[in-house]
Short mmCIF file of C-alpha atoms in Angstrom, two decimals:
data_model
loop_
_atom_site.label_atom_id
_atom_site.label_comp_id
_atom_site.label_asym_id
_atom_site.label_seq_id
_atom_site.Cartn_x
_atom_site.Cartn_y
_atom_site.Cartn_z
CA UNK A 36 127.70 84.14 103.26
CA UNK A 37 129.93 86.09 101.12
CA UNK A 38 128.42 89.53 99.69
CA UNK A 39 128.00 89.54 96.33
CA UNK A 40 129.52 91.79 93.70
CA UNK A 41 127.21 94.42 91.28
CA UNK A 42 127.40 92.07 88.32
CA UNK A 43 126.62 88.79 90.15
CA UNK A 44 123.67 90.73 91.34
CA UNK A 45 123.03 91.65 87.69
CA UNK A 46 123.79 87.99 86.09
CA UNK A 47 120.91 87.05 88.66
CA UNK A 48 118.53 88.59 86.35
CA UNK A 49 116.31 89.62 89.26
CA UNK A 50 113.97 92.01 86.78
CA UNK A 51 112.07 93.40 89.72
CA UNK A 52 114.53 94.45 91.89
CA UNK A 53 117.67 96.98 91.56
CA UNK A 54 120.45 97.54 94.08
CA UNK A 55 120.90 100.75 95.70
CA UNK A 56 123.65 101.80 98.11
CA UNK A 57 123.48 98.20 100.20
CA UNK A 58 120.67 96.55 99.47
CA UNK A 59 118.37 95.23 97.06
CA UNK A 60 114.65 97.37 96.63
CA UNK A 61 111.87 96.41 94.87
CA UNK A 62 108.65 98.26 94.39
CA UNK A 63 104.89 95.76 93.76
CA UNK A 64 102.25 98.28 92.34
CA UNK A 65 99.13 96.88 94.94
CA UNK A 66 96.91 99.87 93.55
CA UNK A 67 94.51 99.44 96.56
CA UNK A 68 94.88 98.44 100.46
CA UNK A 69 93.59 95.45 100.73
CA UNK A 70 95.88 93.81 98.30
CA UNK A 71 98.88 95.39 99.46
CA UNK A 72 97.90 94.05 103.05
CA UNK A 73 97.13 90.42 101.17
CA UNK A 74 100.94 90.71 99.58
CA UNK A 75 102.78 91.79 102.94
CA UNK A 76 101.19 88.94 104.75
CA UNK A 77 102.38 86.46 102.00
CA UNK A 78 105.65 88.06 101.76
CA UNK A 79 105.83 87.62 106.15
CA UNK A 80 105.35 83.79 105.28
CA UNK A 81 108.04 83.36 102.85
CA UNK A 82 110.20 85.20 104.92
CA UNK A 83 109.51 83.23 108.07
CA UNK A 84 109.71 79.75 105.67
CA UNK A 85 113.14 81.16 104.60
CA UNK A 86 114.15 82.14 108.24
CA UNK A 87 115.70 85.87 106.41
CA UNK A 88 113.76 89.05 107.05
CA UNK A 89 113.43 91.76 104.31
CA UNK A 90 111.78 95.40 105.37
CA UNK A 91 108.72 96.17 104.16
CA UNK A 92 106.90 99.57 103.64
CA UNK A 93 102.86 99.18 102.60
CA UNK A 94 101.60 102.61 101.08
CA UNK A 95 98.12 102.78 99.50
CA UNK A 96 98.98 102.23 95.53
CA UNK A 97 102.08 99.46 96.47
CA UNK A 98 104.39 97.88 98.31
CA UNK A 99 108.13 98.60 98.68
CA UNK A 100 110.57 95.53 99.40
CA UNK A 101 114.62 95.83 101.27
CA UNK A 102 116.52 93.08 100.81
CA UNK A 103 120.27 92.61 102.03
CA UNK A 104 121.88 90.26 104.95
CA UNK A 105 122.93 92.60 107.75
CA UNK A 106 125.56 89.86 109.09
CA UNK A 107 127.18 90.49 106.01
CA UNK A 108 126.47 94.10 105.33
CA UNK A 109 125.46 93.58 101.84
CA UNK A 110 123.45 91.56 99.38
CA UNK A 111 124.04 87.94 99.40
CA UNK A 112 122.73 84.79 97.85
CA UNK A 113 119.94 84.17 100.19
CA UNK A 114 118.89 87.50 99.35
CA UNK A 115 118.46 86.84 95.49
CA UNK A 116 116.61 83.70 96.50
CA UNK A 117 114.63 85.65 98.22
CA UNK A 118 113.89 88.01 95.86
CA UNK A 119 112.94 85.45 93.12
CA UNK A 120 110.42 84.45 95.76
CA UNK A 121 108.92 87.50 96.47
CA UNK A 122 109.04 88.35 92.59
CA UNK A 123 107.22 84.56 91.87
CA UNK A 124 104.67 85.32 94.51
CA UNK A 125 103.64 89.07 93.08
CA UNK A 126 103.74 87.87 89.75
CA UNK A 127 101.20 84.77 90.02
CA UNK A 128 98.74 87.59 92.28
CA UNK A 129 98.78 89.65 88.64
CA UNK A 130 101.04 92.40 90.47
CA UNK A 131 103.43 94.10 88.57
CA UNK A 132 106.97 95.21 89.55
CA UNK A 133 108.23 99.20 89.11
CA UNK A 134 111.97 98.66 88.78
CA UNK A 135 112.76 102.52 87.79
CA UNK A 136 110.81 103.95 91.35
CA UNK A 137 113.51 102.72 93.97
CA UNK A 138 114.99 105.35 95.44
CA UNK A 139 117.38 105.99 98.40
CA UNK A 140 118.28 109.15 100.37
CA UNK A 141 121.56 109.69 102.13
CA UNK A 142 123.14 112.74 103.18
CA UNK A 143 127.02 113.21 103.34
CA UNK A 144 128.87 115.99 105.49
CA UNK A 145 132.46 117.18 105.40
CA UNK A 146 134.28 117.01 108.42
CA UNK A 147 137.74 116.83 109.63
CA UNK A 148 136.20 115.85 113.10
CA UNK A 149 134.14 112.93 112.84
CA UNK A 150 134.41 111.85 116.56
CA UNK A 151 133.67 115.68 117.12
CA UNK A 152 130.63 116.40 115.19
CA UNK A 153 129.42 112.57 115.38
CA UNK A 154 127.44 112.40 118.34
CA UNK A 155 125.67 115.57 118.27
CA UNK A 156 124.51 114.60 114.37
CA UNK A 157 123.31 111.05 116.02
CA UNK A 158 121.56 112.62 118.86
CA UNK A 159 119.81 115.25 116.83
CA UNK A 160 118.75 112.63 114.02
CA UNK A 161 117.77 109.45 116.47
CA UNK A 162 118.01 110.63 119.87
CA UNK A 163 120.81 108.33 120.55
CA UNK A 164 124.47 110.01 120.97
CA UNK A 165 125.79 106.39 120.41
CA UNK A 166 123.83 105.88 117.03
CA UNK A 167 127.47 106.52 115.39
CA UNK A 168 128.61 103.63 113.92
CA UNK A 169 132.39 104.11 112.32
CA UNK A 170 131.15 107.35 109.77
CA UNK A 171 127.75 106.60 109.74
CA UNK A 172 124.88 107.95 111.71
CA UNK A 173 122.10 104.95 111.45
CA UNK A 174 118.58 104.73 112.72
CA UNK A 175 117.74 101.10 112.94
CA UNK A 176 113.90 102.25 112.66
CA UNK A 177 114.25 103.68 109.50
CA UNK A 178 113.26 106.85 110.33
CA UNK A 179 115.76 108.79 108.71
CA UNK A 180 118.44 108.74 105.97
CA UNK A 181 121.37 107.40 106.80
CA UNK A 182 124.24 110.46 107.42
CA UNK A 183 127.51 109.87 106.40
CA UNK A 184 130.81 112.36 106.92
CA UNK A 185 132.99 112.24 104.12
CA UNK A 186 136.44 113.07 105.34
CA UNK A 187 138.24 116.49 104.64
CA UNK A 188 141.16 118.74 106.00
CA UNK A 189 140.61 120.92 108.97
CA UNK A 190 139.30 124.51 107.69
CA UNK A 191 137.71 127.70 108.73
CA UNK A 192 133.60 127.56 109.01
CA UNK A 193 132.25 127.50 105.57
CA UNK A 194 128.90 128.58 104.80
CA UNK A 195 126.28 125.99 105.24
CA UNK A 196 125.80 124.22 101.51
CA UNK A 197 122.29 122.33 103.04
CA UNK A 198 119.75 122.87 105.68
CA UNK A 199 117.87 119.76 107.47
CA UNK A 200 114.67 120.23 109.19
CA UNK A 201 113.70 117.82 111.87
CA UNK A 202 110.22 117.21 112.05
CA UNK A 203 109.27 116.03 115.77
CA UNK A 204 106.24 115.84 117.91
CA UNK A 205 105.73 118.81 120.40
CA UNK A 206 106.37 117.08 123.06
CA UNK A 207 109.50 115.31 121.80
CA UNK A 208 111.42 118.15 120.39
CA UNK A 209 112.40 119.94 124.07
CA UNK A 210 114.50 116.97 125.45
CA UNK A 211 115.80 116.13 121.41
CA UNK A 212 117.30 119.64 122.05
CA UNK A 213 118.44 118.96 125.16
CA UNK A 214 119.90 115.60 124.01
CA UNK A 215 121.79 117.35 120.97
CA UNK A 216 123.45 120.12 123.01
CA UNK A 217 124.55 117.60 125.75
CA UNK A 218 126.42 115.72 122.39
CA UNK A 219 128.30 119.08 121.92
CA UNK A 220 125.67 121.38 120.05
CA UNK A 221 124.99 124.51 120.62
CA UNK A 222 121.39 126.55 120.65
CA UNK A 223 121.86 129.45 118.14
CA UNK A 224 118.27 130.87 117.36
CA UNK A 225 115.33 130.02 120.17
CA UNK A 226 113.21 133.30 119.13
CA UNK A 227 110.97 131.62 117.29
CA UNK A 228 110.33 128.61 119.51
CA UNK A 229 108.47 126.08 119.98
CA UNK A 230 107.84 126.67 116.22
CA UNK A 231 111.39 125.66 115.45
CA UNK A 232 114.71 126.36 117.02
CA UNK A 233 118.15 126.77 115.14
CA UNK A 234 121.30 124.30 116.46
CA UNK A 235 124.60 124.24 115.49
CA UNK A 236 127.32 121.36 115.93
CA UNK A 237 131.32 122.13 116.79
CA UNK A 238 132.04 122.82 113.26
CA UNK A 239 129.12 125.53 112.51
CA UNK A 240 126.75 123.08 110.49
CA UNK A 241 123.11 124.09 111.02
CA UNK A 242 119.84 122.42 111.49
CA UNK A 243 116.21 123.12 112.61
CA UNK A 244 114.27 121.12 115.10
CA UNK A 245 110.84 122.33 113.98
CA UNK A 246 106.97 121.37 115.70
CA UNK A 247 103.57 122.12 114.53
CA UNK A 248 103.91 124.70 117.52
CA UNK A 249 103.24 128.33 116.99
CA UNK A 250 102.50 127.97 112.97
#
């Protein structure tokens, strides 16, 4: 199927729902468990009915929706069906729709060295060097934003405009190290680990693997 353009999406007049980067979000207010649980299980049924699989995230107060055909890398028309569906099915439980609490979170970084600075970013972010897919670092489990690298001229080392933390388990974040420098990083601060340790990639940028360890 053909992905379709920001104002077909719009003409759809899908009220719930509002595109973001390449997909379609949606956010049901549940307001306790149990009916959040109820709503994912329904949703699971249309989605099986329809043979088209959104992601779903179930938090206490609501449930947040992704729609978008991954064949097509974009929204389609099976994924406004869908999303009348899933709309029709909160609205006859009495479960309103948040269309202003979407949000999505991607981080961009110049580089004149993609294939460079690529796999260390991908190993560091997913544990997988080969997470790199054209500029794009993507985790498939949706545990982290999606890094992009905007292309630039080769220049000297700037400083660092942003700082990212990873967050791992203690007994993860050794071999993520490992991983990262093996993908062309470098160690640059260990004095304060396990509590977090400072790594660099080819072109200078920074980040912190960080544990609970030693806090």
């Amino acid at each position: 199927m053909s992905i379709l353009s920001t104002q077909q999406i719009l003409d759809a007049g899908l009220d719930d729902w509002r595109k973001l980067a390449q997909a379609l979000h949606a956010r049901f207010l549940t307001h306790d468990f149990a009916t959040g649980v109820a709503l994912v299980s329904a949703i699971g049924d249309l989605a099986e009915e329809a043979d088209h699989h959104p992601d779903v995230t179930l938090s206490y107060p609501h449930v947040d929706v992704l729609l978008m055909s991954h064949d097509a890398a974009g929204v389609t028309g099976r994924d406004v069906d869908l999303a009348r569906r899933i709309s029709d099915l909160a609205g006859g439980r009495g479960l309103l729709a948040d269309p202003a609490a979407p949000a999505v979170v991607e981080l961009a970084l110049d580089t004149a060295d993609v294939a460079g600075i690529g796999p260390f970013w991908a190993a560091l972010l997913t544990g997988d060097a080969d997470a790199l897919d054209g500029d794009d670092v993507t985790d498939p489990t949706g545990r982290v934003p999606l890094l992009w690298f905007q292309h630039t001229d080769a220049h000297d080392i700037p400083r660092q405009r942003f700082h990212l933390d990873v967050w791992l388990p203690h007994d993860v974040a050794e071999a993520r190290i490992a991983g990262a420098v093996a993908a062309g990083g470098t160690v640059v601060d260990d004095g304060r680990a396990p509590s977090f340790t400072v790594l660099a990639d080819t072109d200078g940028n920074r980040a912190c693997v960080c544990t609970v360890l030693g806090r």
